[in-house]
Short mmCIF file of C-alpha atoms in Angstrom, two decimals:
data_model
loop_
_atom_site.label_atom_id
_atom_site.label_comp_id
_atom_site.label_asym_id
_atom_site.label_seq_id
_atom_site.Cartn_x
_atom_site.Cartn_y
_atom_site.Cartn_z
CA UNK A 186 -3.92 -101.10 173.97
CA UNK A 187 -6.10 -98.00 173.77
CA UNK A 188 -3.62 -96.03 175.84
CA UNK A 189 -0.72 -97.23 173.67
CA UNK A 190 -2.55 -96.31 170.45
CA UNK A 191 -3.34 -92.86 171.79
CA UNK A 192 0.30 -92.33 172.75
CA UNK A 193 1.48 -93.34 169.28
CA UNK A 194 -0.97 -90.98 167.59
CA UNK A 195 0.20 -88.07 169.75
CA UNK A 196 3.84 -88.84 168.95
CA UNK A 197 3.20 -88.99 165.19
CA UNK A 198 1.21 -85.75 165.32
CA UNK A 199 3.99 -84.00 167.23
CA UNK A 200 6.61 -85.17 164.71
CA UNK A 201 4.53 -83.88 161.80
CA UNK A 202 4.06 -80.54 163.52
CA UNK A 203 7.79 -80.20 164.18
CA UNK A 204 8.60 -81.15 160.62
CA UNK A 205 6.12 -78.59 159.31
CA UNK A 206 7.59 -75.85 161.49
CA UNK A 207 11.12 -76.66 160.36
CA UNK A 208 10.04 -76.62 156.73
CA UNK A 209 8.38 -73.26 157.16
CA UNK A 210 11.45 -71.83 158.85
CA UNK A 211 13.73 -73.12 156.09
CA UNK A 212 11.76 -71.06 153.54
CA UNK A 213 12.58 -67.79 155.30
CA UNK A 214 15.46 -65.77 153.82
CA UNK A 215 16.98 -62.91 155.80
CA UNK A 216 18.80 -60.13 153.95
CA UNK A 217 21.58 -58.66 156.09
CA UNK A 218 23.42 -55.37 155.70
CA UNK A 219 26.68 -55.91 153.76
CA UNK A 220 28.29 -52.88 155.42
CA UNK A 221 27.75 -50.22 158.06
CA UNK A 222 26.17 -47.03 156.78
CA UNK A 223 22.95 -45.11 156.14
CA UNK A 224 20.03 -46.42 154.08
CA UNK A 225 19.72 -44.19 151.03
CA UNK A 226 17.02 -45.96 149.01
CA UNK A 227 14.56 -48.82 149.41
CA UNK A 228 14.29 -50.38 145.96
CA UNK A 229 11.40 -52.83 146.42
CA UNK A 230 8.11 -52.94 148.28
CA UNK A 231 6.73 -55.59 150.58
CA UNK A 232 4.80 -58.28 148.71
CA UNK A 233 6.95 -58.00 145.56
CA UNK A 234 8.59 -61.11 144.10
CA UNK A 235 12.30 -60.71 143.39
CA UNK A 236 14.91 -62.87 141.71
CA UNK A 237 18.22 -64.04 143.14
CA UNK A 238 20.75 -61.22 143.28
CA UNK A 239 18.14 -58.45 143.21
CA UNK A 240 19.11 -55.31 145.18
CA UNK A 241 16.70 -54.61 148.04
CA UNK A 242 18.18 -51.47 149.59
CA UNK A 243 21.05 -49.09 148.94
CA UNK A 244 23.38 -48.16 151.80
CA UNK A 245 25.66 -45.14 151.78
CA UNK A 246 29.02 -46.12 153.24
CA UNK A 247 31.46 -43.39 154.20
CA UNK A 248 34.99 -43.85 152.90
CA UNK A 249 37.98 -42.54 154.72
CA UNK A 250 39.02 -39.45 152.81
CA UNK A 251 42.36 -40.12 151.24
CA UNK A 252 44.16 -36.81 151.35
CA UNK A 253 47.80 -36.59 150.37
CA UNK A 254 49.43 -34.49 153.06
CA UNK A 255 52.73 -32.73 152.49
CA UNK A 256 55.76 -34.17 154.22
CA UNK A 257 58.03 -31.83 156.19
CA UNK A 258 60.18 -29.94 153.72
CA UNK A 259 58.42 -31.43 150.68
CA UNK A 260 58.37 -29.24 147.61
CA UNK A 261 55.17 -28.12 145.91
CA UNK A 262 56.12 -30.06 142.80
CA UNK A 263 56.67 -33.31 144.70
CA UNK A 264 53.31 -32.99 146.42
CA UNK A 265 51.61 -32.16 143.12
CA UNK A 266 53.05 -35.32 141.56
CA UNK A 267 51.69 -37.42 144.40
CA UNK A 268 48.31 -35.70 144.03
CA UNK A 269 48.27 -36.63 140.35
CA UNK A 270 49.08 -40.27 141.10
CA UNK A 271 46.32 -40.41 143.72
CA UNK A 272 43.81 -39.05 141.22
CA UNK A 273 44.94 -41.59 138.64
CA UNK A 274 44.40 -44.45 141.08
CA UNK A 275 40.89 -43.22 141.82
CA UNK A 276 40.09 -42.96 138.11
CA UNK A 277 41.13 -46.59 137.55
CA UNK A 278 38.93 -47.80 140.43
CA UNK A 279 35.96 -45.70 139.29
CA UNK A 280 36.30 -46.81 135.67
CA UNK A 281 36.33 -50.48 136.74
CA UNK A 282 33.14 -49.88 138.73
CA UNK A 283 31.47 -48.25 135.72
CA UNK A 284 32.37 -51.18 133.47
CA UNK A 285 31.08 -53.68 136.04
CA UNK A 286 27.67 -52.06 136.48
CA UNK A 287 27.30 -51.29 132.77
CA UNK A 288 27.82 -54.97 131.97
CA UNK A 289 25.24 -55.94 134.59
CA UNK A 290 22.69 -53.49 133.16
CA UNK A 291 23.25 -54.94 129.69
CA UNK A 292 22.83 -58.46 131.07
CA UNK A 293 19.62 -57.69 132.95
CA UNK A 294 17.86 -55.66 130.23
CA UNK A 295 16.90 -58.65 128.01
CA UNK A 296 16.13 -60.76 131.08
CA UNK A 297 13.58 -58.19 132.27
CA UNK A 298 12.03 -58.12 128.80
CA UNK A 299 11.62 -61.89 128.88
CA UNK A 300 10.34 -61.94 132.46
CA UNK A 301 13.38 -63.77 133.85
CA UNK A 302 14.44 -60.81 136.04
CA UNK A 303 12.51 -58.10 137.87
CA UNK A 304 12.29 -54.44 136.87
CA UNK A 305 13.32 -53.50 140.42
CA UNK A 306 16.56 -55.41 139.98
CA UNK A 307 17.33 -53.58 136.74
CA UNK A 308 16.42 -50.18 138.21
CA UNK A 309 18.71 -50.81 141.17
CA UNK A 310 21.61 -51.74 138.91
CA UNK A 311 21.01 -48.66 136.75
CA UNK A 312 21.19 -46.50 139.87
CA UNK A 313 24.53 -48.07 140.80
CA UNK A 314 25.76 -47.49 137.25
CA UNK A 315 24.82 -43.81 137.40
CA UNK A 316 26.58 -43.39 140.73
CA UNK A 317 29.67 -45.08 139.33
CA UNK A 318 29.66 -42.63 136.44
CA UNK A 319 29.42 -39.73 138.89
CA UNK A 320 32.37 -41.13 140.83
CA UNK A 321 34.40 -41.33 137.60
CA UNK A 322 33.54 -37.76 136.67
CA UNK A 323 34.65 -36.49 140.08
CA UNK A 324 37.89 -38.45 139.82
CA UNK A 325 38.56 -36.97 136.38
CA UNK A 326 37.93 -33.47 137.75
CA UNK A 327 40.40 -34.19 140.54
CA UNK A 328 42.96 -35.30 137.99
CA UNK A 329 42.56 -32.08 136.00
CA UNK A 330 42.92 -30.08 139.22
CA UNK A 331 46.06 -32.04 140.10
CA UNK A 332 47.53 -31.38 136.64
CA UNK A 333 46.88 -27.66 137.08
CA UNK A 334 48.55 -27.82 140.47
CA UNK A 335 51.57 -29.55 139.01
CA UNK A 336 51.95 -26.90 136.30
CA UNK A 337 51.70 -24.17 138.93
CA UNK A 338 54.23 -25.94 141.14
CA UNK A 339 56.76 -26.00 138.30
CA UNK A 340 56.61 -22.26 137.87
CA UNK A 341 59.63 -20.32 139.14
CA UNK A 342 59.36 -19.42 142.81
CA UNK A 343 56.86 -22.18 143.71
CA UNK A 344 58.47 -23.99 146.61
CA UNK A 345 55.68 -24.66 149.11
CA UNK A 346 52.56 -26.85 148.73
CA UNK A 347 49.68 -24.71 147.51
CA UNK A 348 46.67 -26.72 148.66
CA UNK A 349 45.16 -30.04 149.66
CA UNK A 350 45.25 -33.06 147.41
CA UNK A 351 42.17 -34.39 145.66
CA UNK A 352 40.13 -36.73 147.83
CA UNK A 353 38.01 -39.72 147.06
CA UNK A 354 34.22 -39.29 147.11
CA UNK A 355 33.03 -39.23 150.70
CA UNK A 356 30.38 -41.89 150.22
CA UNK A 357 30.11 -45.17 148.36
CA UNK A 358 26.79 -46.86 147.61
CA UNK A 359 26.53 -50.55 148.49
CA UNK A 360 23.49 -52.66 147.64
CA UNK A 361 21.98 -55.28 149.96
CA UNK A 362 21.03 -58.10 147.60
CA UNK A 363 18.97 -61.26 147.81
CA UNK A 364 20.70 -64.62 147.85
CA UNK A 365 17.81 -66.42 146.17
CA UNK A 366 14.42 -65.74 144.64
CA UNK A 367 11.43 -65.09 146.86
CA UNK A 368 8.69 -62.71 147.95
CA UNK A 369 9.55 -59.72 150.13
CA UNK A 370 7.58 -60.07 153.35
CA UNK A 371 9.06 -57.46 155.69
CA UNK A 372 11.46 -54.56 155.22
CA UNK A 373 13.04 -53.66 158.54
CA UNK A 374 14.87 -50.48 157.53
CA UNK A 375 13.82 -47.07 156.26
CA UNK A 376 15.54 -44.33 154.30
CA UNK A 377 17.86 -42.31 156.52
CA UNK A 378 18.27 -45.07 159.10
CA UNK A 379 21.80 -46.02 160.14
CA UNK A 380 22.45 -49.75 159.98
CA UNK A 381 25.40 -51.91 160.96
CA UNK A 382 27.06 -54.73 159.05
CA UNK A 383 25.13 -57.97 159.48
CA UNK A 384 21.93 -56.27 160.64
CA UNK A 385 18.72 -57.84 159.30
CA UNK A 386 17.24 -55.47 156.73
CA UNK A 387 14.51 -57.53 155.10
CA UNK A 388 12.84 -60.93 155.17
CA UNK A 389 11.81 -62.98 152.15
CA UNK A 390 9.85 -66.19 151.78
CA UNK A 391 11.16 -68.63 149.21
CA UNK A 392 8.69 -70.43 146.91
#
């Protein structure tokens, strides 16, 4: 009987230990890189509590430069028209990004004031909003350049393409965000480090 009792106690203790370990593991949240690129900014520090959706790091992702190349025998005017259309497409995409981040900044501002969202989350969104505005400004400059090129191409004697088409910004900023609220325990990446999509960047513990 003594041996049986001892065996039962050991079994119960082992089950409790396993259950405790599983519970602890379930509270760990890993933030993975949403894209391949270079870490540009770390927005929070270890030990800071963040809300769900808070940006942890910013990653610079290189876009393929979209250059409109002249086709064999294409006139300068035809190329200039395509340049103008490319710039217009970029403006639409940049403007949509500005509107998206502006709305998020407006949503977060009162939440930070009431303590329902973190200042780090708002600062990160403001940074994305500023970058979106810069992207829009560059796209608008490209459009003006394309318009000038079109006017020049329509001048008498202009028959050959005069220069490259406007290109999209070389880098896009993507934020690695939390999926739920928690406390930042470890940040596994530093500014300037190249990371790959799916790589673990930070670890949080949920309450």
